[in-house]
Amino acid sequence: MNQDEIRYNDDIVKKFVLVTLLWGAVAFLAGLLAALQLAYWPFNFNLEWLTFGRLRPLHTNAAIFAFAGNAIFAGIYHSTQRLTKARMFSDHLGKIHFWGWQLIIVSAAITLPLGYSQAKEYAELEWPIDIAIALVWVIFAVNFFGTLAKRREKHMYVAIWFYIATIVTVAVLHIVNSIEIPVSYFKSFPVYAGIQDALVQWWYGHNAVAFFLTTPFLGLMYYYLPKAVNRPIYSYRLSIIHFWALVFIYIWAGPHHLLYTSLPEWAQTLGMIFSLMLWAPSWGGMINGLLTLRGAWHLLRTDPIVKFFVAAITFYGMATFEGPLLSIKAVSSLGHYTDWIIGHVHGGALGWNGFLTFGMLYYLVPRLWNTKLYSIKLATWHFWAGLLGILLYYISMLASGITQGLMWKAIDPSGRLVYPDFMETVIRIVPLYWVRALGGLLFIAGFAIMLYNMYKTLQSAPEQKSESVFIPAAKFDKVDPGKGHRFLEGVPGIFTVLTVVAILVGSIIEIYPTLSIQKYIPVTSMTEPYTPLELAGRGIYVREGCYVCHSQQIRPLAEEVLRYGPPSKMEESMYDRPFQWGSKRTGPDLARVGKKYPDLWHLRHMVDPRSVTPKSIMPSYPWLMGKSTDFLSLRKELAVMKYLGVPYTEEQIANGDMMAEKEALIIAQALEKEGAPPGLERKEIIALIAYLQALGQKSKGENK
Amino acid sequence: MKEGLKYFTDTHFTLLGLLIFFIWFVLMCFWVYRLQSPQFHEQMSLLPLNDEGGRHE
């Protein structure tokens, strides 16, 4: 029989495996520090680079793009070569991909703590890094599709379909959500504003979960689970339905992050319905995975890899049941903005992504380095420590979220809030923050055991040499192309096009109508743009990541109207770039905080929150009293805003800096009369106060 | 039209959309399970187990 000799490129796989371990440590430690800060705020050591608002984006980016991202690449490079029976298309492109991605991660690690952020969740990185991400992703895509082009196995296994969906959809999501106009080297404004920015952001945000944290990991599951248990996937036909249903439905689910906001009802309803429908294909995948173990369930007792995979798939099932549940408007009215969402996210991220990655690494490392795992016992200890950690995390956040949600909703028979002081709802859940931190610590302890196990395994590895694999020569012309889906699996080009069509349908239907929605806002309801000083203050709000703890979107719910005022309307944020509706209320909503407290209150609150709210868990921001506002850059910012449609006059643009300085002087002088230190007019605290006092004050007509 | 997009709440359209998708899903399941070759699917499902030059029978 004719045979072809192939040498797979496992050098690139090894590189991605090692950095997955490295960045995992960074991501998990950043997460632990963030958790500790919520339990006890001085854990930011009073450093501006470590405040929660700056640390949280560092943690999420490290967890998603550094840890999960590198794990995905390791698995895709390893499995794709073997499924296609071809070496990766280009070793050179592989190296550029690897080093390019690590450079992006390092850039994120430097820029995010420094406050260079677009303040859009999972898309915080500024425009130069966005461009780098696009370029590296294209290189990855070329390398991947090039490998498919030279494959020796005509039909593509299901894992490869999921990789295709991942690559094309992440490209679309990233490019569309990152359309922004630079103001300077590390600042930009998105072309979208207010409601459009919200919809595009959460179309991106939820599909980052879908196509970066779900589909590639499902692909990895479809390959590594059968390998681990030495059994084929339970139902190949189920995987066909699973794939197409998932890929088509997922893209519509984004608006479930915007329920009860000022997003139009039809978009909210679409998001809710499609999120509910998503339960079916998600559990189809879970069933397919779990039933693969039929006849091999005994491995669960003895093999830690199988333990990790089964637990991962179970957490996937839990998260994909809970997600649709939370997407029901009535449930969302309780859970949105609370820690329940955090629990949901981490059940998925730690349970599904984390455990699947650990299982894959335990499978890969001994094989890649041609040795045995140092200790099965240590891997088992890792599993149990990690599992206990996740359960503590999840249960504490579920309890915290429901507690806080119910406390916010509580109205007494006379129609008043039972807990009118927001702080009452914070104090009640702080003990649960300690439990969550303990859960995270256990998860990290398990990971530390893994690092030791991996180190000892690599220590025992023999000298590495690449080996050839001999496979039957490819004879495409003799392979029956088949009909229907069988035919489709043999034509990657057409398959990719159909996948792109599947994801574009929902994207266009949901996003396109909202792009022109501002034409329907009556002139009498339009909002006044921010003054130059308020815009400068908004930049500080964005830099400090205030949106991470404070929302700016009052829902049309009785308890919210009582607590915060009239529900937010879409016109109120029509010029907001980026939108700052927020998705979490560690602190209260700020949509109508303008003029609620005097300027001196804000000054004292920012410098030391505990001086006005004794049990506050908010960080202190004393540096705002010392850092100077960048007035000069306002001219450029106003010019870009005008270019994007905000009705600033030429006079405002030309004299923006002087107008801001004048406004700042008035505020500073008034503060000085009330006892504030003199000479604050050029300091950032004044700009931030101006912005905070403008919130909820810019609407014309009946919205005020 | 102006108010339509802002305040669209017509549940008939939503129900129609849901019905269309559900029927399509059922048809797709039917198509996959009735018309495809079981031997081909068995062969494809064994692909991960037949790499590295070895064969799984």
mmCIF file of C-alpha atoms in Angstrom, chain A residues 198-399:
data_model
loop_
_atom_site.group_PDB
_atom_site.id
_atom_site.type_symbol
_atom_site.label_atom_id
_atom_site.label_comp_id
_atom_site.label_asym_id
_atom_site.label_seq_id
_atom_site.Cartn_x
_atom_site.Cartn_y
_atom_site.Cartn_z
ATOM 1 C CA ALA A 198 -24.902 48.694 23.628
ATOM 2 C CA LEU A 199 -26.364 46.333 21.045
ATOM 3 C CA VAL A 200 -23.133 45.938 19.058
ATOM 4 C CA GLN A 201 -21.134 45.493 22.255
ATOM 5 C CA TRP A 202 -23.398 42.744 23.621
ATOM 6 C CA TRP A 203 -23.772 41.107 20.203
ATOM 7 C CA TYR A 204 -19.978 40.943 20.400
ATOM 8 C CA GLY A 205 -19.805 40.193 24.136
ATOM 9 C CA HIS A 206 -22.179 37.285 24.159
ATOM 10 C CA ASN A 207 -20.731 35.877 20.988
ATOM 11 C CA ALA A 208 -17.245 36.179 22.383
ATOM 12 C CA VAL A 209 -18.577 33.695 24.943
ATOM 13 C CA ALA A 210 -20.210 31.688 22.161
ATOM 14 C CA PHE A 211 -17.422 31.587 19.596
ATOM 15 C CA PHE A 212 -14.321 31.968 21.742
ATOM 16 C CA LEU A 213 -15.319 30.115 24.899
ATOM 17 C CA THR A 214 -17.846 27.614 23.558
ATOM 18 C CA THR A 215 -17.419 26.537 19.939
ATOM 19 C CA PRO A 216 -13.635 25.997 20.007
ATOM 20 C CA PHE A 217 -13.956 24.123 23.296
ATOM 21 C CA LEU A 218 -16.744 21.997 21.827
ATOM 22 C CA GLY A 219 -14.389 21.220 18.977
ATOM 23 C CA LEU A 220 -11.731 20.238 21.490
ATOM 24 C CA MET A 221 -14.301 18.117 23.332
ATOM 25 C CA TYR A 222 -15.238 16.299 20.139
ATOM 26 C CA TYR A 223 -11.604 15.362 19.611
ATOM 27 C CA TYR A 224 -10.036 14.888 23.036
ATOM 28 C CA LEU A 225 -12.906 13.134 24.793
ATOM 29 C CA PRO A 226 -12.995 10.244 22.293
ATOM 30 C CA LYS A 227 -9.202 10.096 22.496
ATOM 31 C CA ALA A 228 -9.255 9.987 26.292
ATOM 32 C CA VAL A 229 -11.850 7.212 26.538
ATOM 33 C CA ASN A 230 -10.898 5.459 23.301
ATOM 34 C CA ARG A 231 -14.461 5.512 22.054
ATOM 35 C CA PRO A 232 -16.083 7.361 19.155
ATOM 36 C CA ILE A 233 -18.442 10.224 19.832
ATOM 37 C CA TYR A 234 -21.924 8.987 20.777
ATOM 38 C CA SER A 235 -23.774 10.261 17.704
ATOM 39 C CA TYR A 236 -22.150 11.825 14.686
ATOM 40 C CA ARG A 237 -25.563 12.701 13.306
ATOM 41 C CA LEU A 238 -26.469 14.528 16.511
ATOM 42 C CA SER A 239 -23.287 16.537 16.088
ATOM 43 C CA ILE A 240 -24.536 17.791 12.705
ATOM 44 C CA ILE A 241 -27.729 19.120 14.251
ATOM 45 C CA HIS A 242 -25.796 20.377 17.282
ATOM 46 C CA PHE A 243 -23.374 22.338 15.151
ATOM 47 C CA TRP A 244 -25.763 24.084 12.777
ATOM 48 C CA ALA A 245 -28.406 24.816 15.388
ATOM 49 C CA LEU A 246 -25.827 26.222 17.797
ATOM 50 C CA VAL A 247 -24.005 28.334 15.242
ATOM 51 C CA PHE A 248 -27.217 29.780 13.843
ATOM 52 C CA ILE A 249 -29.021 30.469 17.122
ATOM 53 C CA TYR A 250 -26.174 31.699 19.316
ATOM 54 C CA ILE A 251 -25.563 34.882 17.376
ATOM 55 C CA TRP A 252 -29.059 36.213 18.181
ATOM 56 C CA ALA A 253 -28.682 35.918 21.955
ATOM 57 C CA GLY A 254 -26.781 39.141 22.636
ATOM 58 C CA PRO A 255 -29.783 41.296 23.647
ATOM 59 C CA HIS A 256 -30.389 39.081 26.684
ATOM 60 C CA HIS A 257 -27.736 41.275 28.306
ATOM 61 C CA LEU A 258 -29.989 44.283 27.713
ATOM 62 C CA LEU A 259 -33.355 43.161 29.051
ATOM 63 C CA TYR A 260 -35.446 45.945 30.586
ATOM 64 C CA THR A 261 -33.053 48.562 29.217
ATOM 65 C CA SER A 262 -33.976 51.229 26.710
ATOM 66 C CA LEU A 263 -33.258 48.805 23.855
ATOM 67 C CA PRO A 264 -36.474 48.422 21.773
ATOM 68 C CA GLU A 265 -38.814 45.671 22.944
ATOM 69 C CA TRP A 266 -38.592 43.690 19.725
ATOM 70 C CA ALA A 267 -34.814 43.316 20.060
ATOM 71 C CA GLN A 268 -35.117 42.270 23.702
ATOM 72 C CA THR A 269 -37.764 39.691 22.804
ATOM 73 C CA LEU A 270 -35.639 38.266 20.001
ATOM 74 C CA GLY A 271 -32.714 37.922 22.370
ATOM 75 C CA MET A 272 -34.844 36.215 24.982
ATOM 76 C CA ILE A 273 -36.535 33.759 22.608
ATOM 77 C CA PHE A 274 -33.334 32.763 20.858
ATOM 78 C CA SER A 275 -31.535 32.366 24.172
ATOM 79 C CA LEU A 276 -34.267 29.953 25.262
ATOM 80 C CA MET A 277 -34.004 28.049 21.994
ATOM 81 C CA LEU A 278 -30.247 27.818 22.517
ATOM 82 C CA TRP A 279 -30.835 25.415 25.407
ATOM 83 C CA ALA A 280 -31.636 22.643 22.932
ATOM 84 C CA PRO A 281 -28.457 22.521 20.829
ATOM 85 C CA SER A 282 -26.319 23.218 23.883
ATOM 86 C CA TRP A 283 -27.712 20.184 25.678
ATOM 87 C CA GLY A 284 -27.443 18.248 22.439
ATOM 88 C CA GLY A 285 -23.715 18.813 22.669
ATOM 89 C CA MET A 286 -23.656 17.932 26.335
ATOM 90 C CA ILE A 287 -25.576 14.695 25.730
ATOM 91 C CA ASN A 288 -23.311 13.806 22.855
ATOM 92 C CA GLY A 289 -20.301 14.294 25.099
ATOM 93 C CA LEU A 290 -21.553 12.488 28.177
ATOM 94 C CA LEU A 291 -22.986 9.512 26.303
ATOM 95 C CA THR A 292 -19.616 9.021 24.597
ATOM 96 C CA LEU A 293 -18.620 7.473 27.890
ATOM 97 C CA ARG A 294 -21.129 4.623 27.508
ATOM 98 C CA GLY A 295 -19.241 1.468 28.398
ATOM 99 C CA ALA A 296 -16.373 3.509 29.806
ATOM 100 C CA TRP A 297 -17.879 5.083 32.909
ATOM 101 C CA HIS A 298 -15.469 3.062 35.042
ATOM 102 C CA LEU A 299 -12.714 5.384 33.783
ATOM 103 C CA LEU A 300 -14.300 8.162 35.797
ATOM 104 C CA ARG A 301 -13.081 6.451 38.945
ATOM 105 C CA THR A 302 -9.491 5.995 37.879
ATOM 106 C CA ASP A 303 -8.592 8.538 35.203
ATOM 107 C CA PRO A 304 -8.306 12.212 36.219
ATOM 108 C CA ILE A 305 -8.475 13.279 32.573
ATOM 109 C CA VAL A 306 -11.916 11.714 32.281
ATOM 110 C CA LYS A 307 -12.907 13.315 35.600
ATOM 111 C CA PHE A 308 -11.984 16.730 34.250
ATOM 112 C CA PHE A 309 -13.791 16.174 30.943
ATOM 113 C CA VAL A 310 -16.976 14.841 32.513
ATOM 114 C CA ALA A 311 -17.060 17.656 35.072
ATOM 115 C CA ALA A 312 -16.402 20.191 32.308
ATOM 116 C CA ILE A 313 -19.280 18.890 30.204
ATOM 117 C CA THR A 314 -21.537 18.838 33.266
ATOM 118 C CA PHE A 315 -20.697 22.467 34.049
ATOM 119 C CA TYR A 316 -21.365 23.242 30.401
ATOM 120 C CA GLY A 317 -24.797 21.712 30.780
ATOM 121 C CA MET A 318 -25.438 23.674 33.972
ATOM 122 C CA ALA A 319 -24.331 26.961 32.472
ATOM 123 C CA THR A 320 -26.318 26.431 29.284
ATOM 124 C CA PHE A 321 -29.441 25.705 31.279
ATOM 125 C CA GLU A 322 -28.911 28.646 33.605
ATOM 126 C CA GLY A 323 -28.170 31.045 30.733
ATOM 127 C CA PRO A 324 -31.534 30.578 29.008
ATOM 128 C CA LEU A 325 -33.200 30.732 32.414
ATOM 129 C CA LEU A 326 -31.544 34.076 33.140
ATOM 130 C CA SER A 327 -32.624 35.269 29.699
ATOM 131 C CA ILE A 328 -36.283 35.127 30.656
ATOM 132 C CA LYS A 329 -37.241 38.727 31.369
ATOM 133 C CA ALA A 330 -38.829 37.965 34.710
ATOM 134 C CA VAL A 331 -35.727 36.101 35.912
ATOM 135 C CA SER A 332 -33.443 38.764 34.477
ATOM 136 C CA SER A 333 -35.311 41.408 36.449
ATOM 137 C CA LEU A 334 -34.052 39.628 39.583
ATOM 138 C CA GLY A 335 -30.618 38.462 38.478
ATOM 139 C CA HIS A 336 -29.319 41.219 36.200
ATOM 140 C CA TYR A 337 -26.666 43.481 37.772
ATOM 141 C CA THR A 338 -26.210 41.003 40.657
ATOM 142 C CA ASP A 339 -23.594 38.447 41.567
ATOM 143 C CA TRP A 340 -25.800 35.670 40.198
ATOM 144 C CA ILE A 341 -24.448 36.588 36.788
ATOM 145 C CA ILE A 342 -20.894 36.421 38.127
ATOM 146 C CA GLY A 343 -21.619 32.968 39.517
ATOM 147 C CA HIS A 344 -23.067 31.905 36.177
ATOM 148 C CA VAL A 345 -20.037 33.184 34.271
ATOM 149 C CA HIS A 346 -17.540 31.499 36.546
ATOM 150 C CA GLY A 347 -19.404 28.212 36.609
ATOM 151 C CA GLY A 348 -18.889 28.235 32.867
ATOM 152 C CA ALA A 349 -15.407 29.737 32.782
ATOM 153 C CA LEU A 350 -13.872 27.706 35.590
ATOM 154 C CA GLY A 351 -15.979 24.595 35.126
ATOM 155 C CA TRP A 352 -16.331 24.278 31.362
ATOM 156 C CA ASN A 353 -13.329 26.165 29.989
ATOM 157 C CA GLY A 354 -10.959 25.646 32.901
ATOM 158 C CA PHE A 355 -11.606 21.974 33.478
ATOM 159 C CA LEU A 356 -11.707 21.100 29.794
ATOM 160 C CA THR A 357 -8.359 22.851 29.360
ATOM 161 C CA PHE A 358 -6.855 21.012 32.322
ATOM 162 C CA GLY A 359 -8.095 17.670 30.981
ATOM 163 C CA MET A 360 -6.667 18.470 27.560
ATOM 164 C CA LEU A 361 -3.303 19.505 29.033
ATOM 165 C CA TYR A 362 -3.053 16.375 31.170
ATOM 166 C CA TYR A 363 -3.724 14.402 27.975
ATOM 167 C CA LEU A 364 -1.340 16.385 25.792
ATOM 168 C CA VAL A 365 1.738 17.012 27.907
ATOM 169 C CA PRO A 366 2.887 13.405 28.418
ATOM 170 C CA ARG A 367 2.271 12.601 24.758
ATOM 171 C CA LEU A 368 3.959 15.711 23.403
ATOM 172 C CA TRP A 369 7.040 15.192 25.541
ATOM 173 C CA ASN A 370 7.013 11.431 25.091
ATOM 174 C CA THR A 371 6.844 10.619 28.790
ATOM 175 C CA LYS A 372 4.390 9.631 31.496
ATOM 176 C CA LEU A 373 2.463 11.974 33.751
ATOM 177 C CA TYR A 374 4.470 12.351 36.967
ATOM 178 C CA SER A 375 1.565 11.645 39.338
ATOM 179 C CA ILE A 376 -2.012 10.499 38.696
ATOM 180 C CA LYS A 377 -2.687 11.067 42.392
ATOM 181 C CA LEU A 378 -1.684 14.749 42.207
ATOM 182 C CA ALA A 379 -3.898 15.202 39.151
ATOM 183 C CA THR A 380 -6.768 13.719 41.127
ATOM 184 C CA TRP A 381 -6.051 16.052 44.037
ATOM 185 C CA HIS A 382 -6.098 18.931 41.537
ATOM 186 C CA PHE A 383 -9.512 17.819 40.333
ATOM 187 C CA TRP A 384 -11.097 17.690 43.784
ATOM 188 C CA ALA A 385 -9.549 20.985 44.950
ATOM 189 C CA GLY A 386 -10.676 22.677 41.769
ATOM 190 C CA LEU A 387 -14.171 21.232 41.929
ATOM 191 C CA LEU A 388 -14.654 22.272 45.534
ATOM 192 C CA GLY A 389 -13.360 25.718 44.651
ATOM 193 C CA ILE A 390 -15.801 26.115 41.795
ATOM 194 C CA LEU A 391 -18.727 24.949 43.923
ATOM 195 C CA LEU A 392 -17.853 27.407 46.710
ATOM 196 C CA TYR A 393 -17.517 30.175 44.147
ATOM 197 C CA TYR A 394 -20.761 29.399 42.403
ATOM 198 C CA ILE A 395 -22.926 28.780 45.451
ATOM 199 C CA SER A 396 -21.693 31.898 47.251
ATOM 200 C CA MET A 397 -22.359 34.088 44.219
ATOM 201 C CA LEU A 398 -25.768 32.530 43.597
ATOM 202 C CA ALA A 399 -26.705 33.253 47.212
#
